[in-house]
C-alpha cells in the first residue's frame, strides 16, 4: 500500500505535468516511485526527450545541471540541491589550458560526472557506458580525459592506439572498494562472478569478470546464466538487481559502497521539491551555452 507521502507525490506529479528521474544509486523507495530509473547516460537521454514541464532529478548536481543545460526552457528541480559529486570538481585550475598548449591535436573528453564549468571547457562529454566508443570515434590522437583517472585508465586500456592523458580525480566511493574485501567475497562464494564499475581502481578491475556502467552491470546480471554475483559499485543498484532476478544472489564487499550524496534524495524531500518548486537547478545562460555543445556531441556520437 502507498504511504501518504507517495500518494501526494503522484498527485502533484500529475497536476504539475512533472516527470521524476532517478539514478540507480538513489534510495529504493525513490527508485520505486520514479518514472524513469537508469544510469547517467540513459537519464541524460530521457531528460533531453522529455515533454514534461517539470523534471525532478533524484541524483546529484551534475545530473540536474546536465538536464537543465539540455532543456534550458524547462524547470528542473532536485529534492536536495546540496547532493553533489565530489569527483565533479576534481580538475586543477588551469590544467585544461595547460594541456591544450602542450598538444596541438588535443580532445578534452569530459566524464559527465563534472561541473558545468568543466564541461564548458571540453570538446565532448562521455558517460561510463559510452566512453570507450566515443574516444575510439574521435579523430584526435591525444586525449585529456577528465576528471576520473580510473575510468580514463579503463578507456586507455581499451583504446591503445590513442595517447590518453589521465587527470588525478576519482570517485571516493568506488576508489575505496578494497581488493582484499572483494577477494574475501570470492573466497566465500567461489562460483560468483565479479561485476565492477570502471570508476573502481585497476586492482579491482583486474579481479573482475565484467566491467560496465550501472545499467550494463544490471543487464549483465539479468542475462547471465550464473546465479551469484559480487557487485563492485554503489549499493543502490541492489534494488534493481533483486527486482529483476528473484532467484539470484548478490553480494557486496563488507564495507558496502554507499554514496551519501545520492542518499540525500528522500521521498520527503522529493515531495517538498514538487510542492514548493523551491529547489530549482539554475545554470548561468552563458555557461549553459558553452556546456551544451559537448553534451549534444556525446548524444550524437553515441547514437
Ligand atoms: P553511471 O550511471 O554512468 O553508471 O555512473 C555511475 C556514477 O557514479 C554516477 O554518479
Ligand atoms: Fe560521484 Fe561517486 Fe557518488 Fe557517483 S558514486 S555521484 S561518482 S561520489
PDB file of C-alpha atoms and ligand atoms in Angstrom:
ATOM      1  CA  UNK A   1       0.000   0.000   0.000  1.00  0.00           C
ATOM      2  CA  UNK A   2       1.209   3.510  -0.805  1.00  0.00           C
ATOM      3  CA  UNK A   3       2.168   5.886   2.012  1.00  0.00           C
ATOM      4  CA  UNK A   4       0.617   9.354   2.290  1.00  0.00           C
ATOM      5  CA  UNK A   5       3.869  10.918   1.025  1.00  0.00           C
ATOM      6  CA  UNK A   6       3.889   8.639  -2.030  1.00  0.00           C
ATOM      7  CA  UNK A   7       0.228   9.425  -2.803  1.00  0.00           C
ATOM      8  CA  UNK A   8       0.910  13.159  -2.603  1.00  0.00           C
ATOM      9  CA  UNK A   9       3.967  12.876  -4.871  1.00  0.00           C
ATOM     10  CA  UNK A  10       1.944  11.008  -7.506  1.00  0.00           C
ATOM     11  CA  UNK A  11      -0.931  13.505  -7.304  1.00  0.00           C
ATOM     12  CA  UNK A  12       1.318  16.563  -7.598  1.00  0.00           C
ATOM     13  CA  UNK A  13       3.272  14.967 -10.416  1.00  0.00           C
ATOM     14  CA  UNK A  14       0.053  14.621 -12.457  1.00  0.00           C
ATOM     15  CA  UNK A  15      -1.233  18.090 -11.591  1.00  0.00           C
ATOM     16  CA  UNK A  16       2.047  19.789 -12.485  1.00  0.00           C
ATOM     17  CA  UNK A  17       2.947  17.694 -15.540  1.00  0.00           C
ATOM     18  CA  UNK A  18       6.204  16.659 -13.896  1.00  0.00           C
ATOM     19  CA  UNK A  19       8.430  13.678 -14.567  1.00  0.00           C
ATOM     20  CA  UNK A  20      10.605  12.007 -11.906  1.00  0.00           C
ATOM     21  CA  UNK A  21      14.035  10.700 -12.915  1.00  0.00           C
ATOM     22  CA  UNK A  22      16.154   8.678 -10.501  1.00  0.00           C
ATOM     23  CA  UNK A  23      19.650   7.258 -10.711  1.00  0.00           C
ATOM     24  CA  UNK A  24      20.217   3.626  -9.651  1.00  0.00           C
ATOM     25  CA  UNK A  25      22.098   4.916  -6.588  1.00  0.00           C
ATOM     26  CA  UNK A  26      19.050   6.794  -5.220  1.00  0.00           C
ATOM     27  CA  UNK A  27      17.245   5.188  -2.243  1.00  0.00           C
ATOM     28  CA  UNK A  28      14.993   2.196  -3.082  1.00  0.00           C
ATOM     29  CA  UNK A  29      11.700   3.976  -2.368  1.00  0.00           C
ATOM     30  CA  UNK A  30      12.709   6.848  -4.685  1.00  0.00           C
ATOM     31  CA  UNK A  31      13.617   4.417  -7.482  1.00  0.00           C
ATOM     32  CA  UNK A  32      10.236   2.773  -6.909  1.00  0.00           C
ATOM     33  CA  UNK A  33       8.218   5.960  -7.391  1.00  0.00           C
ATOM     34  CA  UNK A  34      10.290   7.391 -10.258  1.00  0.00           C
ATOM     35  CA  UNK A  35       9.024   7.369 -13.858  1.00  0.00           C
ATOM     36  CA  UNK A  36      12.480   6.602 -15.202  1.00  0.00           C
ATOM     37  CA  UNK A  37      15.379   4.932 -13.384  1.00  0.00           C
ATOM     38  CA  UNK A  38      18.722   4.413 -15.044  1.00  0.00           C
ATOM     39  CA  UNK A  39      22.395   5.184 -15.402  1.00  0.00           C
ATOM     40  CA  UNK A  40      23.734   8.657 -16.205  1.00  0.00           C
ATOM     41  CA  UNK A  41      23.588   8.162 -19.976  1.00  0.00           C
ATOM     42  CA  UNK A  42      20.019   6.852 -20.057  1.00  0.00           C
ATOM     43  CA  UNK A  43      18.811   9.643 -17.771  1.00  0.00           C
ATOM     44  CA  UNK A  44      20.504  12.329 -19.887  1.00  0.00           C
ATOM     45  CA  UNK A  45      18.694  10.954 -22.956  1.00  0.00           C
ATOM     46  CA  UNK A  46      15.354  10.824 -21.104  1.00  0.00           C
ATOM     47  CA  UNK A  47      15.838  14.408 -19.879  1.00  0.00           C
ATOM     48  CA  UNK A  48      16.607  15.558 -23.417  1.00  0.00           C
ATOM     49  CA  UNK A  49      13.463  13.949 -24.869  1.00  0.00           C
ATOM     50  CA  UNK A  50      11.058  14.747 -22.063  1.00  0.00           C
ATOM     51  CA  UNK A  51       7.876  16.655 -22.858  1.00  0.00           C
ATOM     52  CA  UNK A  52       7.055  17.290 -19.186  1.00  0.00           C
ATOM     53  CA  UNK A  53       7.041  20.861 -17.889  1.00  0.00           C
ATOM     54  CA  UNK A  54       8.998  19.969 -14.766  1.00  0.00           C
ATOM     55  CA  UNK A  55      11.846  17.466 -14.444  1.00  0.00           C
ATOM     56  CA  UNK A  56      12.564  16.308 -10.896  1.00  0.00           C
ATOM     57  CA  UNK A  57      16.031  14.778 -10.911  1.00  0.00           C
ATOM     58  CA  UNK A  58      16.816  12.447  -7.998  1.00  0.00           C
ATOM     59  CA  UNK A  59      20.566  12.277  -8.392  1.00  0.00           C
ATOM     60  CA  UNK A  60      23.483  14.619  -7.771  1.00  0.00           C
ATOM     61  CA  UNK A  61      24.119  18.156  -9.005  1.00  0.00           C
ATOM     62  CA  UNK A  62      25.943  17.316 -12.246  1.00  0.00           C
ATOM     63  CA  UNK A  63      22.879  15.298 -13.327  1.00  0.00           C
ATOM     64  CA  UNK A  64      20.378  18.062 -12.554  1.00  0.00           C
ATOM     65  CA  UNK A  65      22.711  20.574 -14.179  1.00  0.00           C
ATOM     66  CA  UNK A  66      23.064  18.465 -17.361  1.00  0.00           C
ATOM     67  CA  UNK A  67      19.265  18.066 -17.551  1.00  0.00           C
ATOM     68  CA  UNK A  68      18.876  21.844 -17.260  1.00  0.00           C
ATOM     69  CA  UNK A  69      21.564  22.558 -19.879  1.00  0.00           C
ATOM     70  CA  UNK A  70      19.852  20.168 -22.301  1.00  0.00           C
ATOM     71  CA  UNK A  71      16.443  21.745 -21.508  1.00  0.00           C
ATOM     72  CA  UNK A  72      17.025  25.425 -20.782  1.00  0.00           C
ATOM     73  CA  UNK A  73      13.317  26.213 -21.134  1.00  0.00           C
ATOM     74  CA  UNK A  74      12.213  23.628 -18.574  1.00  0.00           C
ATOM     75  CA  UNK A  75      12.063  23.781 -14.814  1.00  0.00           C
ATOM     76  CA  UNK A  76      14.492  21.255 -13.317  1.00  0.00           C
ATOM     77  CA  UNK A  77      14.130  20.518  -9.610  1.00  0.00           C
ATOM     78  CA  UNK A  78      16.218  18.392  -7.274  1.00  0.00           C
ATOM     79  CA  UNK A  79      14.992  17.015  -3.933  1.00  0.00           C
ATOM     80  CA  UNK A  80      18.233  18.296  -2.334  1.00  0.00           C
ATOM     81  CA  UNK A  81      20.389  20.864  -4.086  1.00  0.00           C
ATOM     82  CA  UNK A  82      23.334  20.020  -1.833  1.00  0.00           C
ATOM     83  CA  UNK A  83      23.600  16.487  -3.279  1.00  0.00           C
ATOM     84  CA  UNK A  84      26.898  16.848  -5.092  1.00  0.00           C
ATOM     85  CA  UNK A  85      29.512  14.535  -6.584  1.00  0.00           C
ATOM     86  CA  UNK A  86      32.974  15.287  -5.150  1.00  0.00           C
ATOM     87  CA  UNK A  87      34.665  13.960  -8.278  1.00  0.00           C
ATOM     88  CA  UNK A  88      32.804  16.500 -10.442  1.00  0.00           C
ATOM     89  CA  UNK A  89      35.197  19.221  -9.153  1.00  0.00           C
ATOM     90  CA  UNK A  90      38.473  17.282  -9.333  1.00  0.00           C
ATOM     91  CA  UNK A  91      40.366  19.065 -12.100  1.00  0.00           C
ATOM     92  CA  UNK A  92      43.063  21.525 -11.031  1.00  0.00           C
ATOM     93  CA  UNK A  93      42.622  25.142 -12.107  1.00  0.00           C
ATOM     94  CA  UNK A  94      44.451  25.840 -15.387  1.00  0.00           C
ATOM     95  CA  UNK A  95      45.092  22.163 -16.163  1.00  0.00           C
ATOM     96  CA  UNK A  96      42.900  22.044 -19.289  1.00  0.00           C
ATOM     97  CA  UNK A  97      44.537  25.199 -20.702  1.00  0.00           C
ATOM     98  CA  UNK A  98      47.994  23.752 -19.926  1.00  0.00           C
ATOM     99  CA  UNK A  99      47.180  20.544 -21.825  1.00  0.00           C
ATOM    100  CA  UNK A 100      45.740  22.484 -24.784  1.00  0.00           C
ATOM    101  CA  UNK A 101      49.014  24.440 -25.009  1.00  0.00           C
ATOM    102  CA  UNK A 102      51.072  21.273 -24.893  1.00  0.00           C
ATOM    103  CA  UNK A 103      49.228  19.288 -27.587  1.00  0.00           C
ATOM    104  CA  UNK A 104      48.003  20.767 -30.879  1.00  0.00           C
ATOM    105  CA  UNK A 105      45.631  17.972 -31.590  1.00  0.00           C
ATOM    106  CA  UNK A 106      44.026  17.621 -28.148  1.00  0.00           C
ATOM    107  CA  UNK A 107      40.480  16.496 -27.421  1.00  0.00           C
ATOM    108  CA  UNK A 108      39.329  17.182 -23.880  1.00  0.00           C
ATOM    109  CA  UNK A 109      36.982  14.316 -23.028  1.00  0.00           C
ATOM    110  CA  UNK A 110      34.878  15.070 -20.003  1.00  0.00           C
ATOM    111  CA  UNK A 111      33.102  12.406 -17.962  1.00  0.00           C
ATOM    112  CA  UNK A 112      29.550  13.637 -17.360  1.00  0.00           C
ATOM    113  CA  UNK A 113      30.348  13.481 -13.611  1.00  0.00           C
ATOM    114  CA  UNK A 114      31.744  17.024 -13.805  1.00  0.00           C
ATOM    115  CA  UNK A 115      30.690  20.616 -13.204  1.00  0.00           C
ATOM    116  CA  UNK A 116      29.156  22.722 -15.987  1.00  0.00           C
ATOM    117  CA  UNK A 117      32.344  24.845 -15.903  1.00  0.00           C
ATOM    118  CA  UNK A 118      34.479  21.807 -16.790  1.00  0.00           C
ATOM    119  CA  UNK A 119      32.045  20.682 -19.493  1.00  0.00           C
ATOM    120  CA  UNK A 120      32.137  24.174 -20.994  1.00  0.00           C
ATOM    121  CA  UNK A 121      35.921  23.848 -21.473  1.00  0.00           C
ATOM    122  CA  UNK A 122      35.701  20.376 -23.023  1.00  0.00           C
ATOM    123  CA  UNK A 123      35.202  19.006 -26.512  1.00  0.00           C
ATOM    124  CA  UNK A 124      32.898  16.122 -25.737  1.00  0.00           C
ATOM    125  CA  UNK A 125      31.198  14.537 -22.746  1.00  0.00           C
ATOM    126  CA  UNK A 126      31.029  10.802 -22.089  1.00  0.00           C
ATOM    127  CA  UNK A 127      29.432   8.519 -19.533  1.00  0.00           C
ATOM    128  CA  UNK A 128      30.730   5.186 -18.299  1.00  0.00           C
ATOM    129  CA  UNK A 129      28.552   3.370 -20.846  1.00  0.00           C
ATOM    130  CA  UNK A 130      29.816   5.191 -23.938  1.00  0.00           C
ATOM    131  CA  UNK A 131      33.336   6.459 -23.056  1.00  0.00           C
ATOM    132  CA  UNK A 132      35.195   3.725 -24.962  1.00  0.00           C
ATOM    133  CA  UNK A 133      33.166   4.038 -28.175  1.00  0.00           C
ATOM    134  CA  UNK A 134      33.271   7.845 -28.158  1.00  0.00           C
ATOM    135  CA  UNK A 135      37.031   8.039 -27.558  1.00  0.00           C
ATOM    136  CA  UNK A 136      37.515   5.491 -30.372  1.00  0.00           C
ATOM    137  CA  UNK A 137      35.327   7.561 -32.711  1.00  0.00           C
ATOM    138  CA  UNK A 138      37.238  10.825 -32.166  1.00  0.00           C
ATOM    139  CA  UNK A 139      39.767  11.737 -34.874  1.00  0.00           C
ATOM    140  CA  UNK A 140      42.231  13.069 -32.243  1.00  0.00           C
ATOM    141  CA  UNK A 141      45.269  11.049 -31.165  1.00  0.00           C
ATOM    142  CA  UNK A 142      45.821  12.965 -27.920  1.00  0.00           C
ATOM    143  CA  UNK A 143      43.039  12.825 -25.364  1.00  0.00           C
ATOM    144  CA  UNK A 144      42.917  14.572 -21.982  1.00  0.00           C
ATOM    145  CA  UNK A 145      40.408  12.534 -20.010  1.00  0.00           C
ATOM    146  CA  UNK A 146      38.836  14.372 -17.052  1.00  0.00           C
ATOM    147  CA  UNK A 147      38.089  14.105 -14.158  1.00  0.00           C
ATOM    148  CA  UNK A 148      38.187  10.344 -13.396  1.00  0.00           C
ATOM    149  CA  UNK A 149      41.615   8.695 -13.594  1.00  0.00           C
ATOM    150  CA  UNK A 150      40.107   5.226 -13.117  1.00  0.00           C
ATOM    151  CA  UNK A 151      37.561   5.455 -15.931  1.00  0.00           C
ATOM    152  CA  UNK A 152      40.292   7.155 -18.018  1.00  0.00           C
ATOM    153  CA  UNK A 153      42.693   4.265 -17.404  1.00  0.00           C
ATOM    154  CA  UNK A 154      39.981   1.748 -18.285  1.00  0.00           C
ATOM    155  CA  UNK A 155      39.326   3.591 -21.560  1.00  0.00           C
ATOM    156  CA  UNK A 156      43.082   3.813 -22.268  1.00  0.00           C
ATOM    157  CA  UNK A 157      43.386   0.038 -21.942  1.00  0.00           C
ATOM    158  CA  UNK A 158      40.555  -0.462 -24.460  1.00  0.00           C
ATOM    159  CA  UNK A 159      41.868   2.143 -26.913  1.00  0.00           C
ATOM    160  CA  UNK A 160      45.656   1.559 -27.005  1.00  0.00           C
ATOM    161  CA  UNK A 161      46.023   3.399 -30.319  1.00  0.00           C
ATOM    162  CA  UNK A 162      45.433   6.767 -28.569  1.00  0.00           C
ATOM    163  CA  UNK A 163      47.543   8.753 -26.137  1.00  0.00           C
ATOM    164  CA  UNK A 164      45.207   9.165 -23.191  1.00  0.00           C
ATOM    165  CA  UNK A 165      46.435  11.635 -20.603  1.00  0.00           C
ATOM    166  CA  UNK A 166      44.961  10.988 -17.186  1.00  0.00           C
ATOM    167  CA  UNK A 167      43.838  13.543 -14.631  1.00  0.00           C
ATOM    168  CA  UNK A 168      44.020  12.738 -10.933  1.00  0.00           C
ATOM    169  CA  UNK A 169      40.309  12.840  -9.991  1.00  0.00           C
ATOM    170  CA  UNK A 170      38.439   9.823  -8.664  1.00  0.00           C
ATOM    171  CA  UNK A 171      35.150   8.767  -7.101  1.00  0.00           C
ATOM    172  CA  UNK A 172      35.758   8.413  -3.353  1.00  0.00           C
ATOM    173  CA  UNK A 173      33.084   5.718  -3.114  1.00  0.00           C
ATOM    174  CA  UNK A 174      34.318   3.446  -5.900  1.00  0.00           C
ATOM    175  CA  UNK A 175      38.009   4.114  -5.218  1.00  0.00           C
ATOM    176  CA  UNK A 176      37.506   2.996  -1.603  1.00  0.00           C
ATOM    177  CA  UNK A 177      36.366  -0.503  -2.617  1.00  0.00           C
ATOM    178  CA  UNK A 178      39.016  -2.801  -1.197  1.00  0.00           C
ATOM    179  CA  UNK A 179      40.567  -5.603  -3.269  1.00  0.00           C
ATOM    180  CA  UNK A 180      41.046  -7.548  -0.058  1.00  0.00           C
ATOM    181  CA  UNK A 181      37.330  -7.375   0.701  1.00  0.00           C
ATOM    182  CA  UNK A 182      36.429  -8.403  -2.856  1.00  0.00           C
ATOM    183  CA  UNK A 183      38.833 -11.350  -2.625  1.00  0.00           C
ATOM    184  CA  UNK A 184      37.255 -12.327   0.711  1.00  0.00           C
ATOM    185  CA  UNK A 185      33.835 -12.437  -1.000  1.00  0.00           C
ATOM    186  CA  UNK A 186      35.335 -14.519  -3.801  1.00  0.00           C
ATOM    187  CA  UNK A 187      36.651 -16.994  -1.217  1.00  0.00           C
ATOM    188  CA  UNK A 188      33.197 -17.270   0.387  1.00  0.00           C
ATOM    189  CA  UNK A 189      31.376 -17.518  -2.956  1.00  0.00           C
ATOM    190  CA  UNK A 190      33.768 -19.181  -5.421  1.00  0.00           C
ATOM    191  CA  UNK A 191      31.064 -19.567  -8.094  1.00  0.00           C
ATOM    192  CA  UNK A 192      30.119 -15.881  -8.094  1.00  0.00           C
ATOM    193  CA  UNK A 193      31.049 -13.528 -10.940  1.00  0.00           C
ATOM    194  CA  UNK A 194      32.561 -10.152 -10.027  1.00  0.00           C
ATOM    195  CA  UNK A 195      30.754  -7.263 -11.775  1.00  0.00           C
ATOM    196  CA  UNK A 196      32.523  -3.928 -11.500  1.00  0.00           C
ATOM    197  CA  UNK A 197      32.026  -0.270 -12.358  1.00  0.00           C
ATOM    198  CA  UNK A 198      35.008   1.298 -14.196  1.00  0.00           C
ATOM    199  CA  UNK A 199      35.267   4.027 -11.522  1.00  0.00           C
ATOM    200  CA  UNK A 200      36.960   1.368  -9.346  1.00  0.00           C
ATOM    201  CA  UNK A 201      40.746   1.087  -9.037  1.00  0.00           C
ATOM    202  CA  UNK A 202      42.731  -1.057 -11.525  1.00  0.00           C
ATOM    203  CA  UNK A 203      43.348  -3.645  -8.791  1.00  0.00           C
ATOM    204  CA  UNK A 204      39.592  -4.335  -8.602  1.00  0.00           C
ATOM    205  CA  UNK A 205      39.156  -4.298 -12.384  1.00  0.00           C
ATOM    206  CA  UNK A 206      41.920  -6.926 -12.631  1.00  0.00           C
ATOM    207  CA  UNK A 207      39.951  -9.415 -10.497  1.00  0.00           C
ATOM    208  CA  UNK A 208      36.604  -8.732 -12.197  1.00  0.00           C
ATOM    209  CA  UNK A 209      34.684 -10.872 -14.659  1.00  0.00           C
ATOM    210  CA  UNK A 210      32.772  -7.970 -16.188  1.00  0.00           C
ATOM    211  CA  UNK A 211      33.267  -4.176 -16.192  1.00  0.00           C
ATOM    212  CA  UNK A 212      30.438  -1.814 -17.098  1.00  0.00           C
ATOM    213  CA  UNK A 213      28.239   1.119 -16.144  1.00  0.00           C
ATOM    214  CA  UNK A 214      25.472   0.574 -13.588  1.00  0.00           C
ATOM    215  CA  UNK A 215      22.942  -0.182 -16.349  1.00  0.00           C
ATOM    216  CA  UNK A 216      25.387  -2.563 -18.028  1.00  0.00           C
ATOM    217  CA  UNK A 217      26.047  -4.403 -14.746  1.00  0.00           C
ATOM    218  CA  UNK A 218      22.293  -4.759 -14.203  1.00  0.00           C
ATOM    219  CA  UNK A 219      21.739  -6.040 -17.758  1.00  0.00           C
ATOM    220  CA  UNK A 220      24.690  -8.443 -17.481  1.00  0.00           C
ATOM    221  CA  UNK A 221      23.400  -9.976 -14.226  1.00  0.00           C
ATOM    222  CA  UNK A 222      19.946 -10.458 -15.746  1.00  0.00           C
ATOM    223  CA  UNK A 223      21.203 -12.132 -18.895  1.00  0.00           C
ATOM    224  CA  UNK A 224      23.890 -14.263 -17.245  1.00  0.00           C
ATOM    225  CA  UNK A 225      23.160 -17.941 -16.562  1.00  0.00           C
ATOM    226  CA  UNK A 226      25.232 -17.534 -13.372  1.00  0.00           C
ATOM    227  CA  UNK A 227      23.227 -17.349 -10.113  1.00  0.00           C
ATOM    228  CA  UNK A 228      25.676 -15.478  -7.845  1.00  0.00           C
ATOM    229  CA  UNK A 229      27.419 -12.137  -8.234  1.00  0.00           C
ATOM    230  CA  UNK A 230      29.789  -9.929  -6.267  1.00  0.00           C
ATOM    231  CA  UNK A 231      28.895  -6.329  -7.047  1.00  0.00           C
ATOM    232  CA  UNK A 232      31.590  -3.638  -7.060  1.00  0.00           C
ATOM    233  CA  UNK A 233      29.607  -0.438  -7.357  1.00  0.00           C
ATOM    234  CA  UNK A 234      27.352   1.719  -5.184  1.00  0.00           C
ATOM    235  CA  UNK A 235      24.847  -0.390  -3.252  1.00  0.00           C
ATOM    236  CA  UNK A 236      21.731   1.357  -4.644  1.00  0.00           C
ATOM    237  CA  UNK A 237      21.896  -0.997  -7.647  1.00  0.00           C
ATOM    238  CA  UNK A 238      20.836  -3.838  -5.354  1.00  0.00           C
ATOM    239  CA  UNK A 239      17.198  -2.731  -5.596  1.00  0.00           C
ATOM    240  CA  UNK A 240      17.012  -3.300  -9.361  1.00  0.00           C
ATOM    241  CA  UNK A 241      19.252  -6.385  -9.254  1.00  0.00           C
ATOM    242  CA  UNK A 242      16.884  -8.076  -6.770  1.00  0.00           C
ATOM    243  CA  UNK A 243      13.786  -6.861  -8.602  1.00  0.00           C
ATOM    244  CA  UNK A 244      14.988  -8.371 -11.889  1.00  0.00           C
ATOM    245  CA  UNK A 245      16.468 -11.596 -10.548  1.00  0.00           C
ATOM    246  CA  UNK A 246      14.318 -13.317  -7.926  1.00  0.00           C
ATOM    247  CA  UNK A 247      16.411 -16.498  -7.778  1.00  0.00           C
ATOM    248  CA  UNK A 248      19.893 -14.953  -7.940  1.00  0.00           C
ATOM    249  CA  UNK A 249      22.216 -13.914  -5.128  1.00  0.00           C
ATOM    250  CA  UNK A 250      24.107 -10.613  -4.874  1.00  0.00           C
ATOM    251  CA  UNK A 251      26.973  -9.876  -2.512  1.00  0.00           C
ATOM    252  CA  UNK A 252      28.760  -6.592  -1.829  1.00  0.00           C
ATOM    253  CA  UNK A 253      32.205  -6.012  -0.318  1.00  0.00           C
ATOM    254  CA  UNK A 254      31.986  -5.969   3.515  1.00  0.00           C
ATOM    255  CA  UNK A 255      32.283  -2.166   3.573  1.00  0.00           C
ATOM    256  CA  UNK A 256      29.236  -1.511   1.439  1.00  0.00           C
ATOM    257  CA  UNK A 257      29.929   1.218  -1.150  1.00  0.00           C
ATOM    258  CA  UNK A 258      27.358   3.893  -0.370  1.00  0.00           C
ATOM    259  CA  UNK A 259      27.228   7.415  -1.827  1.00  0.00           C
ATOM    260  CA  UNK A 260      25.889   9.686   0.935  1.00  0.00           C
ATOM    261  CA  UNK A 261      25.071  12.399  -1.607  1.00  0.00           C
ATOM    262  CA  UNK A 262      22.831  10.081  -3.632  1.00  0.00           C
ATOM    263  CA  UNK A 263      21.051   9.049  -0.447  1.00  0.00           C
ATOM    264  CA  UNK A 264      20.054  12.689   0.236  1.00  0.00           C
ATOM    265  CA  UNK A 265      17.215  12.083  -2.253  1.00  0.00           C
ATOM    266  CA  UNK A 266      14.486  11.118   0.224  1.00  0.00           C
ATOM    267  CA  UNK A 267      10.757  10.823  -0.547  1.00  0.00           C
ATOM    268  CA  UNK A 268      10.016  13.683   1.858  1.00  0.00           C
ATOM    269  CA  UNK A 269      12.435  15.990   0.038  1.00  0.00           C
ATOM    270  CA  UNK A 270      11.061  14.874  -3.315  1.00  0.00           C
ATOM    271  CA  UNK A 271       7.568  15.821  -2.157  1.00  0.00           C
ATOM    272  CA  UNK A 272       8.810  19.164  -0.841  1.00  0.00           C
ATOM    273  CA  UNK A 273      10.536  19.916  -4.157  1.00  0.00           C
ATOM    274  CA  UNK A 274       7.337  19.180  -6.102  1.00  0.00           C
ATOM    275  CA  UNK A 275       5.149  21.144  -3.681  1.00  0.00           C
ATOM    276  CA  UNK A 276       7.282  24.244  -3.287  1.00  0.00           C
ATOM    277  CA  UNK A 277       9.204  24.177  -6.596  1.00  0.00           C
ATOM    278  CA  UNK A 278      11.935  25.740  -4.496  1.00  0.00           C
ATOM    279  CA  UNK A 279      14.931  23.595  -5.310  1.00  0.00           C
ATOM    280  CA  UNK A 280      15.343  24.743  -8.861  1.00  0.00           C
ATOM    281  CA  UNK A 281      18.554  23.977 -10.738  1.00  0.00           C
ATOM    282  CA  UNK A 282      19.760  27.189 -12.355  1.00  0.00           C
ATOM    283  CA  UNK A 283      22.676  27.432 -14.773  1.00  0.00           C
ATOM    284  CA  UNK A 284      24.079  30.739 -15.966  1.00  0.00           C
ATOM    285  CA  UNK A 285      22.945  31.277 -19.596  1.00  0.00           C
ATOM    286  CA  UNK A 286      26.463  31.858 -20.976  1.00  0.00           C
ATOM    287  CA  UNK A 287      27.819  28.822 -19.165  1.00  0.00           C
ATOM    288  CA  UNK A 288      24.909  26.722 -20.342  1.00  0.00           C
ATOM    289  CA  UNK A 289      25.515  27.780 -23.938  1.00  0.00           C
ATOM    290  CA  UNK A 290      29.160  26.714 -23.704  1.00  0.00           C
ATOM    291  CA  UNK A 291      28.395  23.429 -21.935  1.00  0.00           C
ATOM    292  CA  UNK A 292      25.621  22.261 -24.249  1.00  0.00           C
ATOM    293  CA  UNK A 293      27.874  21.500 -27.251  1.00  0.00           C
ATOM    294  CA  UNK A 294      29.937  18.723 -25.557  1.00  0.00           C
ATOM    295  CA  UNK A 295      26.755  17.192 -24.129  1.00  0.00           C
ATOM    296  CA  UNK A 296      24.993  17.271 -27.520  1.00  0.00           C
ATOM    297  CA  UNK A 297      28.114  15.873 -29.162  1.00  0.00           C
ATOM    298  CA  UNK A 298      28.003  12.919 -26.753  1.00  0.00           C
ATOM    299  CA  UNK A 299      24.356  12.241 -27.601  1.00  0.00           C
ATOM    300  CA  UNK A 300      25.158  12.443 -31.309  1.00  0.00           C
ATOM    301  CA  UNK A 301      28.306  10.241 -31.214  1.00  0.00           C
ATOM    302  CA  UNK A 302      26.652   7.633 -29.011  1.00  0.00           C
ATOM    303  CA  UNK A 303      23.585   7.316 -31.237  1.00  0.00           C
TER     304      UNK A 303
HETATM  305  P1  LIG B   1      26.809   5.527 -14.350  1.00  0.00           P
HETATM  306  O1  LIG B   1      25.441   5.993 -14.070  1.00  0.00           O
HETATM  307  O2  LIG B   1      27.285   6.041 -15.649  1.00  0.00           O
HETATM  308  O3  LIG B   1      26.983   4.065 -14.215  1.00  0.00           O
HETATM  309  O4  LIG B   1      27.781   6.269 -13.308  1.00  0.00           O
HETATM  310  C1  LIG B   1      27.911   5.987 -12.025  1.00  0.00           C
HETATM  311  C2  LIG B   1      28.019   7.155 -11.157  1.00  0.00           C
HETATM  312  O5  LIG B   1      28.896   7.268 -10.362  1.00  0.00           O
HETATM  313  C3  LIG B   1      27.014   8.158 -11.222  1.00  0.00           C
HETATM  314  O6  LIG B   1      27.278   9.051 -10.253  1.00  0.00           O
HETATM  315 FE1  LIG B   2      30.043  10.913  -7.540  1.00  0.00          FE
HETATM  316 FE2  LIG B   2      30.939   8.550  -6.826  1.00  0.00          FE
HETATM  317 FE3  LIG B   2      28.669   9.447  -5.749  1.00  0.00          FE
HETATM  318 FE4  LIG B   2      28.775   8.724  -8.354  1.00  0.00          FE
HETATM  319  S1  LIG B   2      29.055   7.407  -6.573  1.00  0.00           S
HETATM  320  S2  LIG B   2      27.842  10.558  -7.515  1.00  0.00           S
HETATM  321  S3  LIG B   2      30.837   9.360  -8.897  1.00  0.00           S
HETATM  322  S4  LIG B   2      30.719  10.330  -5.496  1.00  0.00           S
END
